[in-house]
Amino acid sequence: MCKQECGTMSEVHGNMGDIGMLVLRIAVAFVFIYSGYGKVFGNHELASGMLGKLIGPESAGSFWAYFVGLVELGGGLMVLLGVFANIAAVFLAITMVVAIFTAHWGGPVNGYFLTVSLLGGCLALVGNGAGAYRLVKSECCCPKCKMMASKKGCCGGKGSEGHGCCKDKR
């Protein structure tokens, strides 16, 4: 049965999973776009000083502010639009792991809340993809293959039994 094979509950819950992924993408993207914009355009000098001290050497602070800011800004836009959101979420998750071990390490527990929440949101996007409401629809939504539809080996949303379990997400 395709429902068991593809792990979809769309017949029971309609498109609530896809709406949930859209809301998650909007929330995660909002934080990353805002933060990245601030590092690149808004408070670049402040971000340069902070990142120079945390990541090292202080002379490279401007590079790190641009690098992290562009990853956050670009990755946030990709997540928002659903343009290869799972790939962008990998880079954003790495950014959050680095932030946990540099900026937040040894601080109070409530200082970890945002970064851990964003890390969880990014990992959910990595594992589940962007959902049906996305700009790029060339990804296969079947958990069995999780490949690009143009590559050999993707079921094209048919599942191995050809039931068309993912056709509503294409």
PDB file of C-alpha atoms in Angstrom:
ATOM      1  CA  MET A   1       0.000   0.000   0.000  1.00  0.00           C
ATOM      2  CA  CYS A   2       1.380   3.407  -0.929  1.00  0.00           C
ATOM      3  CA  LYS A   3       0.313   5.100   2.311  1.00  0.00           C
ATOM      4  CA  GLN A   4       2.594   2.807   4.298  1.00  0.00           C
ATOM      5  CA  GLU A   5       5.383   2.879   1.734  1.00  0.00           C
ATOM      6  CA  CYS A   6       5.650   6.636   1.373  1.00  0.00           C
ATOM      7  CA  GLY A   7       4.740   7.468   4.947  1.00  0.00           C
ATOM      8  CA  THR A   8       2.147  10.054   3.902  1.00  0.00           C
ATOM      9  CA  MET A   9      -0.961  10.818   5.889  1.00  0.00           C
ATOM     10  CA  SER A  10      -2.409  13.199   3.285  1.00  0.00           C
ATOM     11  CA  GLU A  11      -5.510  11.052   2.888  1.00  0.00           C
ATOM     12  CA  VAL A  12      -6.302  11.489   6.578  1.00  0.00           C
ATOM     13  CA  HIS A  13      -5.062  15.006   7.305  1.00  0.00           C
ATOM     14  CA  GLY A  14      -5.344  16.643   3.898  1.00  0.00           C
ATOM     15  CA  ASN A  15      -2.569  19.134   3.330  1.00  0.00           C
ATOM     16  CA  MET A  16      -1.959  20.065   6.984  1.00  0.00           C
ATOM     17  CA  GLY A  17       1.582  18.659   6.870  1.00  0.00           C
ATOM     18  CA  ASP A  18       2.429  20.881   3.935  1.00  0.00           C
ATOM     19  CA  ILE A  19       0.876  23.901   5.618  1.00  0.00           C
ATOM     20  CA  GLY A  20       2.903  23.090   8.731  1.00  0.00           C
ATOM     21  CA  MET A  21       6.107  22.940   6.674  1.00  0.00           C
ATOM     22  CA  LEU A  22       5.224  26.282   5.067  1.00  0.00           C
ATOM     23  CA  VAL A  23       4.707  27.899   8.485  1.00  0.00           C
ATOM     24  CA  LEU A  24       7.979  26.378   9.729  1.00  0.00           C
ATOM     25  CA  ARG A  25       9.801  27.694   6.653  1.00  0.00           C
ATOM     26  CA  ILE A  26       8.386  31.198   7.139  1.00  0.00           C
ATOM     27  CA  ALA A  27       9.338  31.286  10.827  1.00  0.00           C
ATOM     28  CA  VAL A  28      12.865  29.939  10.304  1.00  0.00           C
ATOM     29  CA  ALA A  29      13.444  32.140   7.255  1.00  0.00           C
ATOM     30  CA  PHE A  30      12.285  35.288   9.057  1.00  0.00           C
ATOM     31  CA  VAL A  31      14.897  34.886  11.775  1.00  0.00           C
ATOM     32  CA  PHE A  32      17.738  34.014   9.403  1.00  0.00           C
ATOM     33  CA  ILE A  33      16.940  36.771   6.888  1.00  0.00           C
ATOM     34  CA  TYR A  34      16.721  39.374   9.640  1.00  0.00           C
ATOM     35  CA  SER A  35      19.929  38.197  11.298  1.00  0.00           C
ATOM     36  CA  GLY A  36      21.856  37.851   8.035  1.00  0.00           C
ATOM     37  CA  TYR A  37      20.755  41.263   6.793  1.00  0.00           C
ATOM     38  CA  GLY A  38      21.981  42.791  10.043  1.00  0.00           C
ATOM     39  CA  LYS A  39      25.406  41.174   9.708  1.00  0.00           C
ATOM     40  CA  VAL A  40      25.870  42.201   6.073  1.00  0.00           C
ATOM     41  CA  PHE A  41      24.205  45.607   5.863  1.00  0.00           C
ATOM     42  CA  GLY A  42      22.890  46.811   9.220  1.00  0.00           C
ATOM     43  CA  ASN A  43      25.457  46.400  11.983  1.00  0.00           C
ATOM     44  CA  HIS A  44      28.408  45.037  10.043  1.00  0.00           C
ATOM     45  CA  GLU A  45      31.006  46.652  12.316  1.00  0.00           C
ATOM     46  CA  LEU A  46      29.427  45.219  15.466  1.00  0.00           C
ATOM     47  CA  ALA A  47      29.127  41.765  13.888  1.00  0.00           C
ATOM     48  CA  SER A  48      32.735  41.973  12.621  1.00  0.00           C
ATOM     49  CA  GLY A  49      34.058  42.708  16.098  1.00  0.00           C
ATOM     50  CA  MET A  50      32.007  39.975  17.722  1.00  0.00           C
ATOM     51  CA  LEU A  51      32.838  37.285  15.152  1.00  0.00           C
ATOM     52  CA  GLY A  52      36.507  38.296  15.085  1.00  0.00           C
ATOM     53  CA  LYS A  53      36.738  37.658  18.819  1.00  0.00           C
ATOM     54  CA  LEU A  54      34.710  34.437  18.749  1.00  0.00           C
ATOM     55  CA  ILE A  55      35.981  32.660  15.662  1.00  0.00           C
ATOM     56  CA  GLY A  56      39.367  34.355  15.425  1.00  0.00           C
ATOM     57  CA  PRO A  57      41.617  36.155  14.309  1.00  0.00           C
ATOM     58  CA  GLU A  58      40.203  39.601  14.980  1.00  0.00           C
ATOM     59  CA  SER A  59      41.493  40.873  11.633  1.00  0.00           C
ATOM     60  CA  ALA A  60      39.232  38.338   9.875  1.00  0.00           C
ATOM     61  CA  GLY A  61      36.095  39.544  11.676  1.00  0.00           C
ATOM     62  CA  SER A  62      34.813  41.411   8.637  1.00  0.00           C
ATOM     63  CA  PHE A  63      35.217  38.290   6.471  1.00  0.00           C
ATOM     64  CA  TRP A  64      33.330  36.147   8.985  1.00  0.00           C
ATOM     65  CA  ALA A  65      30.545  38.725   9.326  1.00  0.00           C
ATOM     66  CA  TYR A  66      30.058  38.771   5.549  1.00  0.00           C
ATOM     67  CA  PHE A  67      30.371  34.991   5.283  1.00  0.00           C
ATOM     68  CA  VAL A  68      27.925  34.142   8.073  1.00  0.00           C
ATOM     69  CA  GLY A  69      25.614  36.993   7.088  1.00  0.00           C
ATOM     70  CA  LEU A  70      25.426  35.851   3.463  1.00  0.00           C
ATOM     71  CA  VAL A  71      24.851  32.230   4.504  1.00  0.00           C
ATOM     72  CA  GLU A  72      22.018  33.342   6.785  1.00  0.00           C
ATOM     73  CA  LEU A  73      20.529  35.812   4.308  1.00  0.00           C
ATOM     74  CA  GLY A  74      20.827  33.576   1.242  1.00  0.00           C
ATOM     75  CA  GLY A  75      19.856  30.422   3.109  1.00  0.00           C
ATOM     76  CA  GLY A  76      16.908  32.192   4.697  1.00  0.00           C
ATOM     77  CA  LEU A  77      15.651  33.346   1.299  1.00  0.00           C
ATOM     78  CA  MET A  78      16.063  29.829  -0.114  1.00  0.00           C
ATOM     79  CA  VAL A  79      14.123  28.363   2.809  1.00  0.00           C
ATOM     80  CA  LEU A  80      11.396  30.988   2.500  1.00  0.00           C
ATOM     81  CA  LEU A  81      10.882  30.343  -1.199  1.00  0.00           C
ATOM     82  CA  GLY A  82      11.365  26.586  -0.987  1.00  0.00           C
ATOM     83  CA  VAL A  83      14.255  26.688  -3.452  1.00  0.00           C
ATOM     84  CA  PHE A  84      16.324  23.647  -2.471  1.00  0.00           C
ATOM     85  CA  ALA A  85      15.352  24.353   1.121  1.00  0.00           C
ATOM     86  CA  ASN A  86      16.785  21.089   2.434  1.00  0.00           C
ATOM     87  CA  ILE A  87      20.233  21.978   1.059  1.00  0.00           C
ATOM     88  CA  ALA A  88      20.067  25.514   2.465  1.00  0.00           C
ATOM     89  CA  ALA A  89      18.910  24.090   5.803  1.00  0.00           C
ATOM     90  CA  VAL A  90      22.077  21.974   6.025  1.00  0.00           C
ATOM     91  CA  PHE A  91      24.253  25.103   5.856  1.00  0.00           C
ATOM     92  CA  LEU A  92      22.002  26.965   8.275  1.00  0.00           C
ATOM     93  CA  ALA A  93      22.128  24.020  10.707  1.00  0.00           C
ATOM     94  CA  ILE A  94      25.929  24.053  10.548  1.00  0.00           C
ATOM     95  CA  THR A  95      25.828  27.780  11.302  1.00  0.00           C
ATOM     96  CA  MET A  96      23.675  27.099  14.362  1.00  0.00           C
ATOM     97  CA  VAL A  97      25.994  24.336  15.623  1.00  0.00           C
ATOM     98  CA  VAL A  98      28.953  26.711  15.304  1.00  0.00           C
ATOM     99  CA  ALA A  99      26.966  29.433  17.098  1.00  0.00           C
ATOM    100  CA  ILE A 100      26.147  27.042  19.950  1.00  0.00           C
ATOM    101  CA  PHE A 101      29.798  26.080  20.433  1.00  0.00           C
ATOM    102  CA  THR A 102      31.200  29.603  20.072  1.00  0.00           C
ATOM    103  CA  ALA A 103      28.820  32.402  21.010  1.00  0.00           C
ATOM    104  CA  HIS A 104      26.594  30.541  23.451  1.00  0.00           C
ATOM    105  CA  TRP A 105      28.912  27.956  25.000  1.00  0.00           C
ATOM    106  CA  GLY A 106      29.098  28.231  28.766  1.00  0.00           C
ATOM    107  CA  GLY A 107      26.351  30.819  28.959  1.00  0.00           C
ATOM    108  CA  PRO A 108      22.971  30.550  30.647  1.00  0.00           C
ATOM    109  CA  VAL A 109      20.572  27.895  29.414  1.00  0.00           C
ATOM    110  CA  ASN A 110      18.060  30.450  28.169  1.00  0.00           C
ATOM    111  CA  GLY A 111      20.777  31.764  25.832  1.00  0.00           C
ATOM    112  CA  TYR A 112      20.512  28.515  23.866  1.00  0.00           C
ATOM    113  CA  PHE A 113      16.763  28.633  23.244  1.00  0.00           C
ATOM    114  CA  LEU A 114      16.790  30.441  19.892  1.00  0.00           C
ATOM    115  CA  THR A 115      19.775  28.629  18.411  1.00  0.00           C
ATOM    116  CA  VAL A 116      18.541  25.192  19.450  1.00  0.00           C
ATOM    117  CA  SER A 117      15.055  25.984  18.125  1.00  0.00           C
ATOM    118  CA  LEU A 118      16.478  27.140  14.805  1.00  0.00           C
ATOM    119  CA  LEU A 119      18.700  24.059  14.661  1.00  0.00           C
ATOM    120  CA  GLY A 120      15.632  21.857  15.194  1.00  0.00           C
ATOM    121  CA  GLY A 121      13.713  23.716  12.495  1.00  0.00           C
ATOM    122  CA  CYS A 122      16.603  23.346  10.066  1.00  0.00           C
ATOM    123  CA  LEU A 123      16.918  19.627  10.792  1.00  0.00           C
ATOM    124  CA  ALA A 124      13.173  19.207  10.218  1.00  0.00           C
ATOM    125  CA  LEU A 125      13.592  20.880   6.822  1.00  0.00           C
ATOM    126  CA  VAL A 126      16.584  18.681   6.007  1.00  0.00           C
ATOM    127  CA  GLY A 127      14.616  15.545   6.826  1.00  0.00           C
ATOM    128  CA  ASN A 128      11.241  16.466   5.344  1.00  0.00           C
ATOM    129  CA  GLY A 129      11.995  18.943   2.574  1.00  0.00           C
ATOM    130  CA  ALA A 130      10.044  22.107   1.928  1.00  0.00           C
ATOM    131  CA  GLY A 131       6.606  20.558   1.482  1.00  0.00           C
ATOM    132  CA  ALA A 132       4.219  21.100  -1.401  1.00  0.00           C
ATOM    133  CA  TYR A 133       4.081  24.895  -1.229  1.00  0.00           C
ATOM    134  CA  ARG A 134       7.471  25.717  -2.703  1.00  0.00           C
ATOM    135  CA  LEU A 135       8.871  27.486  -5.717  1.00  0.00           C
ATOM    136  CA  VAL A 136      11.019  24.607  -7.051  1.00  0.00           C
ATOM    137  CA  LYS A 137       9.047  21.430  -7.637  1.00  0.00           C
ATOM    138  CA  SER A 138      11.773  19.249  -9.173  1.00  0.00           C
ATOM    139  CA  GLU A 139      12.468  17.388  -5.932  1.00  0.00           C
ATOM    140  CA  CYS A 140      10.860  14.018  -5.392  1.00  0.00           C
ATOM    141  CA  CYS A 141       8.803  13.893  -2.215  1.00  0.00           C
ATOM    142  CA  CYS A 142       8.988  10.131  -1.768  1.00  0.00           C
ATOM    143  CA  PRO A 143      11.094   9.282   1.307  1.00  0.00           C
ATOM    144  CA  LYS A 144      12.393   6.188  -0.461  1.00  0.00           C
ATOM    145  CA  CYS A 145      14.412   8.086  -3.045  1.00  0.00           C
ATOM    146  CA  LYS A 146      14.586  11.786  -1.954  1.00  0.00           C
ATOM    147  CA  MET A 147      16.369  12.612  -5.196  1.00  0.00           C
ATOM    148  CA  MET A 148      15.958  15.251  -7.819  1.00  0.00           C
ATOM    149  CA  ALA A 149      13.268  14.310 -10.303  1.00  0.00           C
ATOM    150  CA  SER A 150      15.657  14.709 -13.218  1.00  0.00           C
ATOM    151  CA  LYS A 151      18.124  12.131 -11.846  1.00  0.00           C
ATOM    152  CA  LYS A 152      17.850   8.464 -12.614  1.00  0.00           C
ATOM    153  CA  GLY A 153      16.371   6.503  -9.749  1.00  0.00           C
ATOM    154  CA  CYS A 154      13.675   8.929  -8.663  1.00  0.00           C
ATOM    155  CA  CYS A 155      10.214   7.411  -8.673  1.00  0.00           C
ATOM    156  CA  GLY A 156       8.707  10.693  -9.866  1.00  0.00           C
ATOM    157  CA  GLY A 157       6.238  10.643  -6.987  1.00  0.00           C
ATOM    158  CA  LYS A 158       4.782   7.272  -7.968  1.00  0.00           C
ATOM    159  CA  GLY A 159       6.271   5.110  -5.241  1.00  0.00           C
ATOM    160  CA  SER A 160       7.645   1.710  -6.174  1.00  0.00           C
ATOM    161  CA  GLU A 161       4.138   0.367  -6.767  1.00  0.00           C
ATOM    162  CA  GLY A 162       3.212   3.262  -9.067  1.00  0.00           C
ATOM    163  CA  HIS A 163       0.289   4.489  -6.939  1.00  0.00           C
ATOM    164  CA  GLY A 164       1.042   8.172  -7.402  1.00  0.00           C
ATOM    165  CA  CYS A 165       1.322   8.787  -3.669  1.00  0.00           C
ATOM    166  CA  CYS A 166       3.121  12.080  -4.061  1.00  0.00           C
ATOM    167  CA  LYS A 167       1.296  13.523  -7.064  1.00  0.00           C
ATOM    168  CA  ASP A 168      -0.376  16.179  -4.927  1.00  0.00           C
ATOM    169  CA  LYS A 169       3.048  17.519  -3.936  1.00  0.00           C
ATOM    170  CA  ARG A 170       4.529  17.785  -7.446  1.00  0.00           C
TER     171      ARG A 170
END
